[in-house]
PDB file of C-alpha atoms in Angstrom:
ATOM      1  CA  UNK A   1      23.387 -46.430  33.534  1.00 53.00           C
ATOM      2  CA  UNK A   2      23.338 -42.663  33.069  1.00 49.00           C
ATOM      3  CA  UNK A   3      25.410 -43.002  29.892  1.00 55.00           C
ATOM      4  CA  UNK A   4      22.987 -45.523  28.433  1.00 52.00           C
ATOM      5  CA  UNK A   5      19.988 -43.235  29.177  1.00 48.00           C
ATOM      6  CA  UNK A   6      21.829 -40.419  27.431  1.00 46.00           C
ATOM      7  CA  UNK A   7      22.671 -42.575  24.395  1.00 52.00           C
ATOM      8  CA  UNK A   8      19.206 -44.111  24.082  1.00 52.00           C
ATOM      9  CA  UNK A   9      16.935 -41.209  25.061  1.00 54.00           C
ATOM     10  CA  UNK A  10      18.564 -37.794  25.224  1.00 49.00           C
ATOM     11  CA  UNK A  11      21.076 -38.018  22.376  1.00 50.00           C
ATOM     12  CA  UNK A  12      18.461 -38.860  19.684  1.00 50.00           C
ATOM     13  CA  UNK A  13      16.222 -36.077  21.050  1.00 44.00           C
ATOM     14  CA  UNK A  14      19.031 -33.514  20.809  1.00 42.00           C
ATOM     15  CA  UNK A  15      19.878 -34.635  17.284  1.00 43.00           C
ATOM     16  CA  UNK A  16      16.208 -34.353  16.260  1.00 46.00           C
ATOM     17  CA  UNK A  17      15.905 -30.851  17.762  1.00 41.00           C
ATOM     18  CA  UNK A  18      19.117 -29.696  16.092  1.00 42.00           C
ATOM     19  CA  UNK A  19      18.079 -30.836  12.632  1.00 43.00           C
ATOM     20  CA  UNK A  20      14.449 -29.722  12.947  1.00 43.00           C
ATOM     21  CA  UNK A  21      15.551 -26.206  13.891  1.00 42.00           C
ATOM     22  CA  UNK A  22      17.813 -25.929  10.880  1.00 44.00           C
ATOM     23  CA  UNK A  23      16.570 -23.169   8.582  1.00 41.00           C
ATOM     24  CA  UNK A  24      15.004 -24.931   5.599  1.00 41.00           C
ATOM     25  CA  UNK A  25      13.159 -21.847   4.345  1.00 37.00           C
ATOM     26  CA  UNK A  26      13.938 -20.557   0.902  1.00 38.00           C
ATOM     27  CA  UNK A  27      14.978 -16.930   1.181  1.00 38.00           C
ATOM     28  CA  UNK A  28      14.772 -14.413  -1.582  1.00 42.00           C
ATOM     29  CA  UNK A  29      18.119 -12.970  -2.614  1.00 44.00           C
ATOM     30  CA  UNK A  30      18.786  -9.583  -1.020  1.00 48.00           C
ATOM     31  CA  UNK A  31      18.803  -7.861  -4.409  1.00 50.00           C
ATOM     32  CA  UNK A  32      15.066  -8.564  -4.742  1.00 61.00           C
ATOM     33  CA  UNK A  33      14.414  -6.052  -1.970  1.00 68.00           C
ATOM     34  CA  UNK A  34      14.085  -2.509  -3.249  1.00 78.00           C
ATOM     35  CA  UNK A  35      15.741  -0.062  -0.884  1.00 85.00           C
ATOM     36  CA  UNK A  36      14.477   3.506  -1.039  1.00 92.00           C
ATOM     37  CA  UNK A  37      14.520   6.458   1.336  1.00 95.00           C
ATOM     38  CA  UNK A  38      11.931   8.646  -0.372  1.00 97.00           C
ATOM     39  CA  UNK A  39       9.710   9.331  -3.357  1.00 97.00           C
ATOM     40  CA  UNK A  40       9.342  12.003  -6.022  1.00 98.00           C
ATOM     41  CA  UNK A  41       6.097  12.573  -7.935  1.00 98.00           C
ATOM     42  CA  UNK A  42       6.183  13.717 -11.558  1.00 98.00           C
ATOM     43  CA  UNK A  43       3.520  14.968 -13.974  1.00 97.00           C
ATOM     44  CA  UNK A  44       4.570  15.524 -17.604  1.00 96.00           C
ATOM     45  CA  UNK A  45       8.212  15.224 -16.524  1.00 96.00           C
ATOM     46  CA  UNK A  46       7.945  17.957 -13.870  1.00 98.00           C
ATOM     47  CA  UNK A  47       8.424  17.175 -10.200  1.00 98.00           C
ATOM     48  CA  UNK A  48       5.282  18.187  -8.303  1.00 98.00           C
ATOM     49  CA  UNK A  49       6.052  16.813  -4.837  1.00 98.00           C
ATOM     50  CA  UNK A  50       8.489  14.738  -2.840  1.00 98.00           C
ATOM     51  CA  UNK A  51       8.857  12.999   0.491  1.00 98.00           C
ATOM     52  CA  UNK A  52      12.179  11.911   1.988  1.00 98.00           C
ATOM     53  CA  UNK A  53      12.533   9.756   5.092  1.00 96.00           C
ATOM     54  CA  UNK A  54       8.875  10.385   5.894  1.00 96.00           C
ATOM     55  CA  UNK A  55       9.140  14.197   5.830  1.00 97.00           C
ATOM     56  CA  UNK A  56       7.508  16.480   3.281  1.00 97.00           C
ATOM     57  CA  UNK A  57       6.454  20.089   3.000  1.00 97.00           C
ATOM     58  CA  UNK A  58       4.586  19.324  -0.230  1.00 98.00           C
ATOM     59  CA  UNK A  59       0.929  18.589  -0.914  1.00 98.00           C
ATOM     60  CA  UNK A  60      -0.724  16.620  -3.710  1.00 98.00           C
ATOM     61  CA  UNK A  61      -3.823  18.234  -5.235  1.00 98.00           C
ATOM     62  CA  UNK A  62      -7.050  16.911  -6.749  1.00 98.00           C
ATOM     63  CA  UNK A  63     -10.276  18.489  -8.000  1.00 98.00           C
ATOM     64  CA  UNK A  64     -13.746  17.191  -7.223  1.00 98.00           C
ATOM     65  CA  UNK A  65     -15.058  14.922 -10.014  1.00 98.00           C
ATOM     66  CA  UNK A  66     -11.886  15.296 -12.091  1.00 98.00           C
ATOM     67  CA  UNK A  67      -8.850  13.134 -12.718  1.00 97.00           C
ATOM     68  CA  UNK A  68      -5.424  14.626 -12.151  1.00 97.00           C
ATOM     69  CA  UNK A  69      -2.870  14.284 -14.932  1.00 97.00           C
ATOM     70  CA  UNK A  70      -1.021  10.954 -14.807  1.00 97.00           C
ATOM     71  CA  UNK A  71       1.463  10.970 -11.946  1.00 98.00           C
ATOM     72  CA  UNK A  72       4.623   8.864 -12.111  1.00 98.00           C
ATOM     73  CA  UNK A  73       6.732   7.938  -9.115  1.00 98.00           C
ATOM     74  CA  UNK A  74      10.497   7.707  -8.845  1.00 97.00           C
ATOM     75  CA  UNK A  75      12.389   6.949  -5.668  1.00 97.00           C
ATOM     76  CA  UNK A  76      15.299   8.420  -3.750  1.00 97.00           C
ATOM     77  CA  UNK A  77      18.213   6.396  -2.447  1.00 95.00           C
ATOM     78  CA  UNK A  78      19.970   7.243   0.829  1.00 96.00           C
ATOM     79  CA  UNK A  79      21.942  10.022  -0.938  1.00 96.00           C
ATOM     80  CA  UNK A  80      18.735  11.469  -2.443  1.00 97.00           C
ATOM     81  CA  UNK A  81      19.650  10.330  -5.946  1.00 97.00           C
ATOM     82  CA  UNK A  82      16.669   9.412  -8.115  1.00 97.00           C
ATOM     83  CA  UNK A  83      15.994   5.735  -8.788  1.00 95.00           C
ATOM     84  CA  UNK A  84      13.576   4.225 -11.252  1.00 96.00           C
ATOM     85  CA  UNK A  85      10.828   2.185  -9.599  1.00 95.00           C
ATOM     86  CA  UNK A  86      11.170  -1.582  -9.336  1.00 94.00           C
ATOM     87  CA  UNK A  87       9.226  -3.984 -11.560  1.00 93.00           C
ATOM     88  CA  UNK A  88       5.661  -3.570 -10.323  1.00 94.00           C
ATOM     89  CA  UNK A  89       4.875  -7.203 -11.092  1.00 92.00           C
ATOM     90  CA  UNK A  90       7.487  -8.311  -8.533  1.00 92.00           C
ATOM     91  CA  UNK A  91       7.243  -5.317  -6.194  1.00 92.00           C
ATOM     92  CA  UNK A  92       3.774  -3.782  -6.562  1.00 94.00           C
ATOM     93  CA  UNK A  93       2.871  -0.426  -5.112  1.00 95.00           C
ATOM     94  CA  UNK A  94       0.047  -0.201  -2.621  1.00 94.00           C
ATOM     95  CA  UNK A  95      -1.339   2.768  -0.725  1.00 96.00           C
ATOM     96  CA  UNK A  96      -3.543   3.803   2.130  1.00 97.00           C
ATOM     97  CA  UNK A  97      -5.691   6.928   2.009  1.00 98.00           C
ATOM     98  CA  UNK A  98      -6.483   8.499   5.380  1.00 98.00           C
ATOM     99  CA  UNK A  99     -10.106   9.337   4.525  1.00 98.00           C
ATOM    100  CA  UNK A 100     -11.376   7.814   1.298  1.00 98.00           C
ATOM    101  CA  UNK A 101     -14.457  10.045   1.286  1.00 98.00           C
ATOM    102  CA  UNK A 102     -12.235  12.873  -0.092  1.00 98.00           C
ATOM    103  CA  UNK A 103     -10.274  11.195  -2.864  1.00 98.00           C
ATOM    104  CA  UNK A 104      -9.573   7.930  -4.642  1.00 98.00           C
ATOM    105  CA  UNK A 105      -6.515   6.690  -6.495  1.00 98.00           C
ATOM    106  CA  UNK A 106      -7.006   5.352 -10.011  1.00 97.00           C
ATOM    107  CA  UNK A 107      -4.643   3.189 -12.052  1.00 96.00           C
ATOM    108  CA  UNK A 108      -4.777   2.053 -15.657  1.00 91.00           C
ATOM    109  CA  UNK A 109      -6.617  -1.264 -16.047  1.00 91.00           C
ATOM    110  CA  UNK A 110      -4.090  -4.060 -16.328  1.00 92.00           C
ATOM    111  CA  UNK A 111      -1.382  -1.974 -14.633  1.00 92.00           C
ATOM    112  CA  UNK A 112      -2.651  -2.213 -11.075  1.00 94.00           C
ATOM    113  CA  UNK A 113       0.248  -2.006  -8.648  1.00 94.00           C
ATOM    114  CA  UNK A 114       2.355   0.070 -11.054  1.00 96.00           C
ATOM    115  CA  UNK A 115       4.051   3.310 -10.079  1.00 97.00           C
ATOM    116  CA  UNK A 116       1.666   5.453 -12.123  1.00 97.00           C
ATOM    117  CA  UNK A 117      -1.658   6.814 -10.935  1.00 98.00           C
ATOM    118  CA  UNK A 118      -4.266   9.550 -11.045  1.00 98.00           C
ATOM    119  CA  UNK A 119      -6.153  11.067  -8.143  1.00 98.00           C
ATOM    120  CA  UNK A 120      -9.883  11.682  -8.431  1.00 98.00           C
ATOM    121  CA  UNK A 121     -11.453  14.172  -6.025  1.00 98.00           C
ATOM    122  CA  UNK A 122     -14.696  13.206  -4.321  1.00 98.00           C
ATOM    123  CA  UNK A 123     -15.356  16.190  -2.057  1.00 98.00           C
ATOM    124  CA  UNK A 124     -13.570  19.353  -0.922  1.00 98.00           C
ATOM    125  CA  UNK A 125     -11.191  18.910   1.986  1.00 98.00           C
ATOM    126  CA  UNK A 126      -7.850  17.519   3.099  1.00 98.00           C
ATOM    127  CA  UNK A 127      -6.696  13.956   3.738  1.00 98.00           C
ATOM    128  CA  UNK A 128      -3.410  12.107   3.339  1.00 98.00           C
ATOM    129  CA  UNK A 129      -1.965   9.147   1.480  1.00 98.00           C
ATOM    130  CA  UNK A 130       0.852   6.762   2.285  1.00 97.00           C
ATOM    131  CA  UNK A 131       2.541   4.576  -0.333  1.00 97.00           C
ATOM    132  CA  UNK A 132       4.154   1.168   0.095  1.00 94.00           C
ATOM    133  CA  UNK A 133       6.409  -1.044  -2.005  1.00 92.00           C
ATOM    134  CA  UNK A 134       5.417  -4.627  -1.323  1.00 86.00           C
ATOM    135  CA  UNK A 135       7.446  -7.770  -1.799  1.00 80.00           C
ATOM    136  CA  UNK A 136       6.596 -11.371  -0.915  1.00 76.00           C
ATOM    137  CA  UNK A 137       3.614 -10.285   1.178  1.00 75.00           C
ATOM    138  CA  UNK A 138       5.322  -7.590   3.247  1.00 77.00           C
ATOM    139  CA  UNK A 139       6.259  -3.939   2.870  1.00 82.00           C
ATOM    140  CA  UNK A 140       9.839  -3.140   1.790  1.00 83.00           C
ATOM    141  CA  UNK A 141       9.208   0.622   1.844  1.00 92.00           C
ATOM    142  CA  UNK A 142       6.757   3.009   3.466  1.00 94.00           C
ATOM    143  CA  UNK A 143       6.657   6.628   2.289  1.00 97.00           C
ATOM    144  CA  UNK A 144       5.179   8.431   5.242  1.00 97.00           C
ATOM    145  CA  UNK A 145       1.962  10.431   4.967  1.00 98.00           C
ATOM    146  CA  UNK A 146       1.596  12.987   2.200  1.00 98.00           C
ATOM    147  CA  UNK A 147      -1.224  15.536   2.382  1.00 98.00           C
ATOM    148  CA  UNK A 148      -3.829  15.678  -0.402  1.00 98.00           C
ATOM    149  CA  UNK A 149      -5.946  18.812  -0.793  1.00 98.00           C
ATOM    150  CA  UNK A 150      -9.140  18.427  -2.812  1.00 98.00           C
ATOM    151  CA  UNK A 151     -10.593  21.609  -4.342  1.00 97.00           C
TER     152      UNK A 151
END
């Protein structure tokens, strides 16, 4: 009797649970994830600041009512070798400014999410900015907070 209960009731339930728990999600290949340990900021080919593993002694600068020169971002790998940024259409950049009353970040129309930007000062003071590389709705990289001084 116990064997027939197992065959009729429990066995089909176990089979259903096993197959319903099987991972049917489509996963992105690992190479789609951009792995960085830090960032370097360049203006006219000159490095103006960097952050590595969330630590920096540098500051970004802006002036009230003025745009900074175009700033381009490159990344550091685990050995602190420079890497070009990923394709911003697949891995867009996002950011979070600590206090947006001091500064805003501007990008070229049509290139939103790219690894190029300008800062525009709003009022004198200090805030910070943190950058993210996003992929498939989540963050693959987080820079750590970088100070911004507005003059």
